[in-house]
CSV table of C-alpha atoms in Angstrom, one decimal:
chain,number,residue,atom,x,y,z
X,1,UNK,CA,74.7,108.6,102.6
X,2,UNK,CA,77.8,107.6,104.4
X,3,UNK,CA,79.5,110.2,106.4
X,4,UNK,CA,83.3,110.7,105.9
X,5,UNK,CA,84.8,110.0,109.2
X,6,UNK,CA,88.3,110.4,109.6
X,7,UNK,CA,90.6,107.9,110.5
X,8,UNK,CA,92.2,108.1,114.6
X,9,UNK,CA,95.3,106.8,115.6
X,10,UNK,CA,96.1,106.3,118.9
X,11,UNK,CA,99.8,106.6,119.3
X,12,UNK,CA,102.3,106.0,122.0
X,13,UNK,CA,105.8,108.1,122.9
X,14,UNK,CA,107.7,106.0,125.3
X,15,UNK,CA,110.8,108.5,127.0
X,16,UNK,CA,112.4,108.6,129.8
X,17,UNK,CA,113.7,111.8,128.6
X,18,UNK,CA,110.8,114.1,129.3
X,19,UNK,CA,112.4,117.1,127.1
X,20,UNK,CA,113.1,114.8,124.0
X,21,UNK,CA,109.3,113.0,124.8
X,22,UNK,CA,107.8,116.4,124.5
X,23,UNK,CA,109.7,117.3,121.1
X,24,UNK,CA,108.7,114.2,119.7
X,25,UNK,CA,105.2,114.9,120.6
X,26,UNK,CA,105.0,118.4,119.3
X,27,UNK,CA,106.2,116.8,115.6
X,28,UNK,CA,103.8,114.1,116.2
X,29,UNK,CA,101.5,116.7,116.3
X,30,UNK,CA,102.6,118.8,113.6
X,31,UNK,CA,102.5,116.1,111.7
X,32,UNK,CA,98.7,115.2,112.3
X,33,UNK,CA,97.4,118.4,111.5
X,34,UNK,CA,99.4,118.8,108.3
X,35,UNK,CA,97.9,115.3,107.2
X,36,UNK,CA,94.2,115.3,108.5
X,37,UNK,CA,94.9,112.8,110.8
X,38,UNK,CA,93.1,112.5,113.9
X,39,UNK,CA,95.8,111.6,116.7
X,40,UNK,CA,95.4,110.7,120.5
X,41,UNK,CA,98.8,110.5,121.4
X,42,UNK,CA,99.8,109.4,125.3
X,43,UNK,CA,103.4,109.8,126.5
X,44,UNK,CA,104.9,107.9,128.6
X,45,UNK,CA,108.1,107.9,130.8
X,46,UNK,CA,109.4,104.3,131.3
X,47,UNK,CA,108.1,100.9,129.5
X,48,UNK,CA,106.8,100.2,133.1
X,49,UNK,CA,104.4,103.1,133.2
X,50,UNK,CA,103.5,102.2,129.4
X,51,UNK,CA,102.3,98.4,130.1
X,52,UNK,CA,100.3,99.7,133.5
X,53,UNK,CA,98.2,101.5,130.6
X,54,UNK,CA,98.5,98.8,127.9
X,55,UNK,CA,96.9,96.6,130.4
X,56,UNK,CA,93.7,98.4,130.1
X,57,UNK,CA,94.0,99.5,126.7
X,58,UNK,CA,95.6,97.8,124.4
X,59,UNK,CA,94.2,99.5,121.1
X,60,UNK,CA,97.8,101.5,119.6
X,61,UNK,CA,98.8,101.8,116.4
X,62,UNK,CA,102.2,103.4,116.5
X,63,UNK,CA,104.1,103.3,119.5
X,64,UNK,CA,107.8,105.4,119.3
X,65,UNK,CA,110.1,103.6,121.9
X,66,UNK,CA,113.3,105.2,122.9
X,67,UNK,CA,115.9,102.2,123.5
X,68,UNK,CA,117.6,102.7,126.0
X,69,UNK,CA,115.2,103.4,129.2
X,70,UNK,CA,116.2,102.7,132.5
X,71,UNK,CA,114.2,99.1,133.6
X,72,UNK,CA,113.2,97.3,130.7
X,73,UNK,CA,114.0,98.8,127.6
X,74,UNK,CA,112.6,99.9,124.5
X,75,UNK,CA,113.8,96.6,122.4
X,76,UNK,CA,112.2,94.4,125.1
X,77,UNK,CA,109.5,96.3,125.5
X,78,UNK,CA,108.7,96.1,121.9
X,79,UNK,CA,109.2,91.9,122.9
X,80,UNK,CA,106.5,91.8,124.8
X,81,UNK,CA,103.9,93.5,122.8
X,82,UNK,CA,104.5,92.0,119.4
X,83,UNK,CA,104.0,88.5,121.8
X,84,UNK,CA,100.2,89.7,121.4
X,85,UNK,CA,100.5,92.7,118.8
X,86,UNK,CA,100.9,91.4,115.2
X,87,UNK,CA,99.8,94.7,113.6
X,88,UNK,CA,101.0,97.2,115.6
X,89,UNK,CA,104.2,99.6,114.5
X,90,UNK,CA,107.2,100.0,116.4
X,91,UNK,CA,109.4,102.6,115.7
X,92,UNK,CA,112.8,102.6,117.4
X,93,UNK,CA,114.6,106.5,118.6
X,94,UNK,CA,118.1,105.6,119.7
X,95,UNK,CA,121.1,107.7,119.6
X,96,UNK,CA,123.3,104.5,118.7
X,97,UNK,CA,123.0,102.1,115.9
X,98,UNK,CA,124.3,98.9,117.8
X,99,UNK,CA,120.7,97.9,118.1
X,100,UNK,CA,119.3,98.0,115.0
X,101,UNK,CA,120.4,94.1,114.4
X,102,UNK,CA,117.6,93.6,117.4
X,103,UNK,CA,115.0,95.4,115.2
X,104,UNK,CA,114.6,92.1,113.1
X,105,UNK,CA,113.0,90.2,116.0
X,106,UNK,CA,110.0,92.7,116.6
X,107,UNK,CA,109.3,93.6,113.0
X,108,UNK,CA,110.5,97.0,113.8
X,109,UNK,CA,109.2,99.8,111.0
X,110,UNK,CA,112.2,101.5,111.3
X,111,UNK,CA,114.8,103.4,113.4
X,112,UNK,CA,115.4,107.2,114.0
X,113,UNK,CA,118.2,108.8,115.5
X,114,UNK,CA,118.7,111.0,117.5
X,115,UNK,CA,118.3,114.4,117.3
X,116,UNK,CA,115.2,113.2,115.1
X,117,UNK,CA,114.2,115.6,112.3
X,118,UNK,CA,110.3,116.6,111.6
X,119,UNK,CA,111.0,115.5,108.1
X,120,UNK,CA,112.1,112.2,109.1
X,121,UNK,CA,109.9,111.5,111.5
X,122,UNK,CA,107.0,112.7,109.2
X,123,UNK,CA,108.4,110.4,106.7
X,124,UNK,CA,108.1,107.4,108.9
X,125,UNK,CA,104.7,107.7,110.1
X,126,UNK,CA,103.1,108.0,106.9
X,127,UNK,CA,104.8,104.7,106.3
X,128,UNK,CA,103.3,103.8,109.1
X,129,UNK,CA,99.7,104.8,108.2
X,130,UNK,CA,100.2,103.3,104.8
X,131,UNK,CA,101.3,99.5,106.6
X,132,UNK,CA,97.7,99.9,108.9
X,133,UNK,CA,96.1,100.7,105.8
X,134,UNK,CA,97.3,97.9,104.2
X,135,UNK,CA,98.2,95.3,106.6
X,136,UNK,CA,94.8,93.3,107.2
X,137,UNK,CA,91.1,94.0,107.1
X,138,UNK,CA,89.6,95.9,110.1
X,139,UNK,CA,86.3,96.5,111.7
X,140,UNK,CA,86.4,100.3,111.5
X,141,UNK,CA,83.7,101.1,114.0
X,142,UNK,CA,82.1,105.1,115.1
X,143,UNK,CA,82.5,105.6,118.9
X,144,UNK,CA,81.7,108.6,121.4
X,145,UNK,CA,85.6,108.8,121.5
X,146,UNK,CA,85.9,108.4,117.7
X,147,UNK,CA,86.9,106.0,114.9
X,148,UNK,CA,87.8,103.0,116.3
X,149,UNK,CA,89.8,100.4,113.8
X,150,UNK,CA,89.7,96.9,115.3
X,151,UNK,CA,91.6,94.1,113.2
X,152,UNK,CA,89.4,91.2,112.8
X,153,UNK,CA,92.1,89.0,113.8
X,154,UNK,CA,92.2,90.4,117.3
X,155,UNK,CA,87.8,90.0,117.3
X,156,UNK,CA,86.8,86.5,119.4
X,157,UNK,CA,82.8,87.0,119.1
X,158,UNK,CA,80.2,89.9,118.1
X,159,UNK,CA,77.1,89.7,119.7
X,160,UNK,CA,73.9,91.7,119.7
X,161,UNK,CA,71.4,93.3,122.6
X,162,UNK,CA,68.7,95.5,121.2
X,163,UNK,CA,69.9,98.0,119.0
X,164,UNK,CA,73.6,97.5,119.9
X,165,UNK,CA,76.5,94.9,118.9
X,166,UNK,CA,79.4,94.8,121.3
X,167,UNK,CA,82.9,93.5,119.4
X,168,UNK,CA,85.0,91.4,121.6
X,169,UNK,CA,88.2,91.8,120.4
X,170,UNK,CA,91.7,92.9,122.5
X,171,UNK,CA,89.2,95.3,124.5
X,172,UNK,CA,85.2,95.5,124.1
X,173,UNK,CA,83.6,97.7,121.7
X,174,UNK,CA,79.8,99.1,121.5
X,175,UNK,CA,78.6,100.3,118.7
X,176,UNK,CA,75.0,101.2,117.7
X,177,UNK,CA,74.4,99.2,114.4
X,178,UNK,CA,73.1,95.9,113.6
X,179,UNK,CA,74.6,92.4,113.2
X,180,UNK,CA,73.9,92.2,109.6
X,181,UNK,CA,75.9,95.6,108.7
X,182,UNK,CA,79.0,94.2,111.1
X,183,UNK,CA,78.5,90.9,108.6
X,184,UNK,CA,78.8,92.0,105.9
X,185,UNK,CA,82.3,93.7,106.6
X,186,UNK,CA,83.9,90.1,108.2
X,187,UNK,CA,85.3,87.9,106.4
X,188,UNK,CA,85.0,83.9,106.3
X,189,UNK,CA,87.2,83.1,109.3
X,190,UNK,CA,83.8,84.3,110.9
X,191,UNK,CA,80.6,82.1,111.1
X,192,UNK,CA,76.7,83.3,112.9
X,193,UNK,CA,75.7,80.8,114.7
X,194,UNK,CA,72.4,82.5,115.0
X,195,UNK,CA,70.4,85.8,115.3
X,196,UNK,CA,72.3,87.4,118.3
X,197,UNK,CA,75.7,86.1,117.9
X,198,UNK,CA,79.0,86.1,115.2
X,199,UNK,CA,81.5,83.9,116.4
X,200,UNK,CA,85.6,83.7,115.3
X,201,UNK,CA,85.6,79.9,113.5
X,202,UNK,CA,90.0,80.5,114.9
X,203,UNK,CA,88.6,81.8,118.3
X,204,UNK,CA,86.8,78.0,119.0
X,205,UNK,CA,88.0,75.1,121.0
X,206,UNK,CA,85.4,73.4,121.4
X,207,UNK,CA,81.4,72.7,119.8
X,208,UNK,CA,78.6,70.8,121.3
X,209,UNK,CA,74.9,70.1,120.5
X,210,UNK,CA,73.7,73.3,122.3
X,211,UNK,CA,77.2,75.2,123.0
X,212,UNK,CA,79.7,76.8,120.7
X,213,UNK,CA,83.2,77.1,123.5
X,214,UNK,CA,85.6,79.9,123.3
X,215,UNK,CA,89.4,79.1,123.8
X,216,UNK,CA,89.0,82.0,126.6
């Protein structure tokens, strides 16, 4: 039988304000445990300190950017992420509304202002929750750490060694099940070229007699 393993969501509050981050986090949290979510939520207090980490991990699925940050901002910080980051949501806290116009550009979920209510923000994330849910198919995949959900757009090749398959996707993934199971659950932009390996027909750039070439 299938065990029911609940859904993790790592999230990211982006602050300079170290009071308001805190706040936020505290409903973020509230918010989790009224919902059964499972929530790892990071907090961090310029976009500078936020890309350090999103360097190394680049697995979010919510990220709540204030906007105005000294450095680089929340708008172009949310720039340079959806550059890589299709799925992702961004939600803007601001306490003006002359930069909701720049929202457009980044696919923004929404904006809250401040002082932000825990019935707004509450509102918002299960929006959010409902876009992941529905946005694209995903490799959802049992770690030491937890559930991890890995969209199959972001995967480049699966490949096998013993008992384990390792998904290369925005950051690599181990997981102790077989290729057929992982198969089964792709879709056809995916192709097995032969016992040990599952590559992304997108990912290619190049095929030989003996050599399948990744664009990486």
């Amino acid at each position: 039988m299938q065990k029911d393993l609940t859904m993790k969501y790592h999230i990211s509050i982006c602050d300079d304000n170290a009071a308001e981050a805190a706040g936020i986090k505290a409903m973020v949290d509230t918010w989790a445990r009224e919902n059964s979510h499972a929530a790892e939520i990071d907090v961090f207090s310029s976009a500078e300190q936020f890309l350090f980490q999103y360097a190394e991990q680049k697995d979010y699925d919510m990220l709540l950017l204030d906007i105005e940050m000294d450095g680089i901002s929340g708008v172009e910080l949310a720039k340079r992420i959806r550059k890589e980051n299709r799925t992702v949501q961004i939600i803007f806290i601001t306490g003006y509304s002359d930069y909701i116009l720049d929202g457009y550009e980044v696919e923004a979920l929404h904006y809250l202002m401040k002082p932000v209510s825990v019935e707004k923000l509450s509102q918002v994330l299960d929006r959010a929750v409902e876009k992941l849910r529905r946005s694209e198919k995903a490799l959802l995949l049992e770690t030491k750490e937890g559930m991890a959900r890995v969209p199959l757009h972001t995967i480049r090749w699966l490949e096998v060694r013993q008992n384990y398959v390792t998904v290369h996707g925005d950051s690599d993934v181990t997981v102790k099940r077989t290729l057929s199971e992982l198969e089964q659950e792709l879709d056809g932009q995916f192709f097995r070229t032969g016992r040990s390996c599952i590559v992304n027909l997108q990912e290619i750039s190049r095929i030989t007699k003996t050599d399948v070439i990744l664009k990486d």
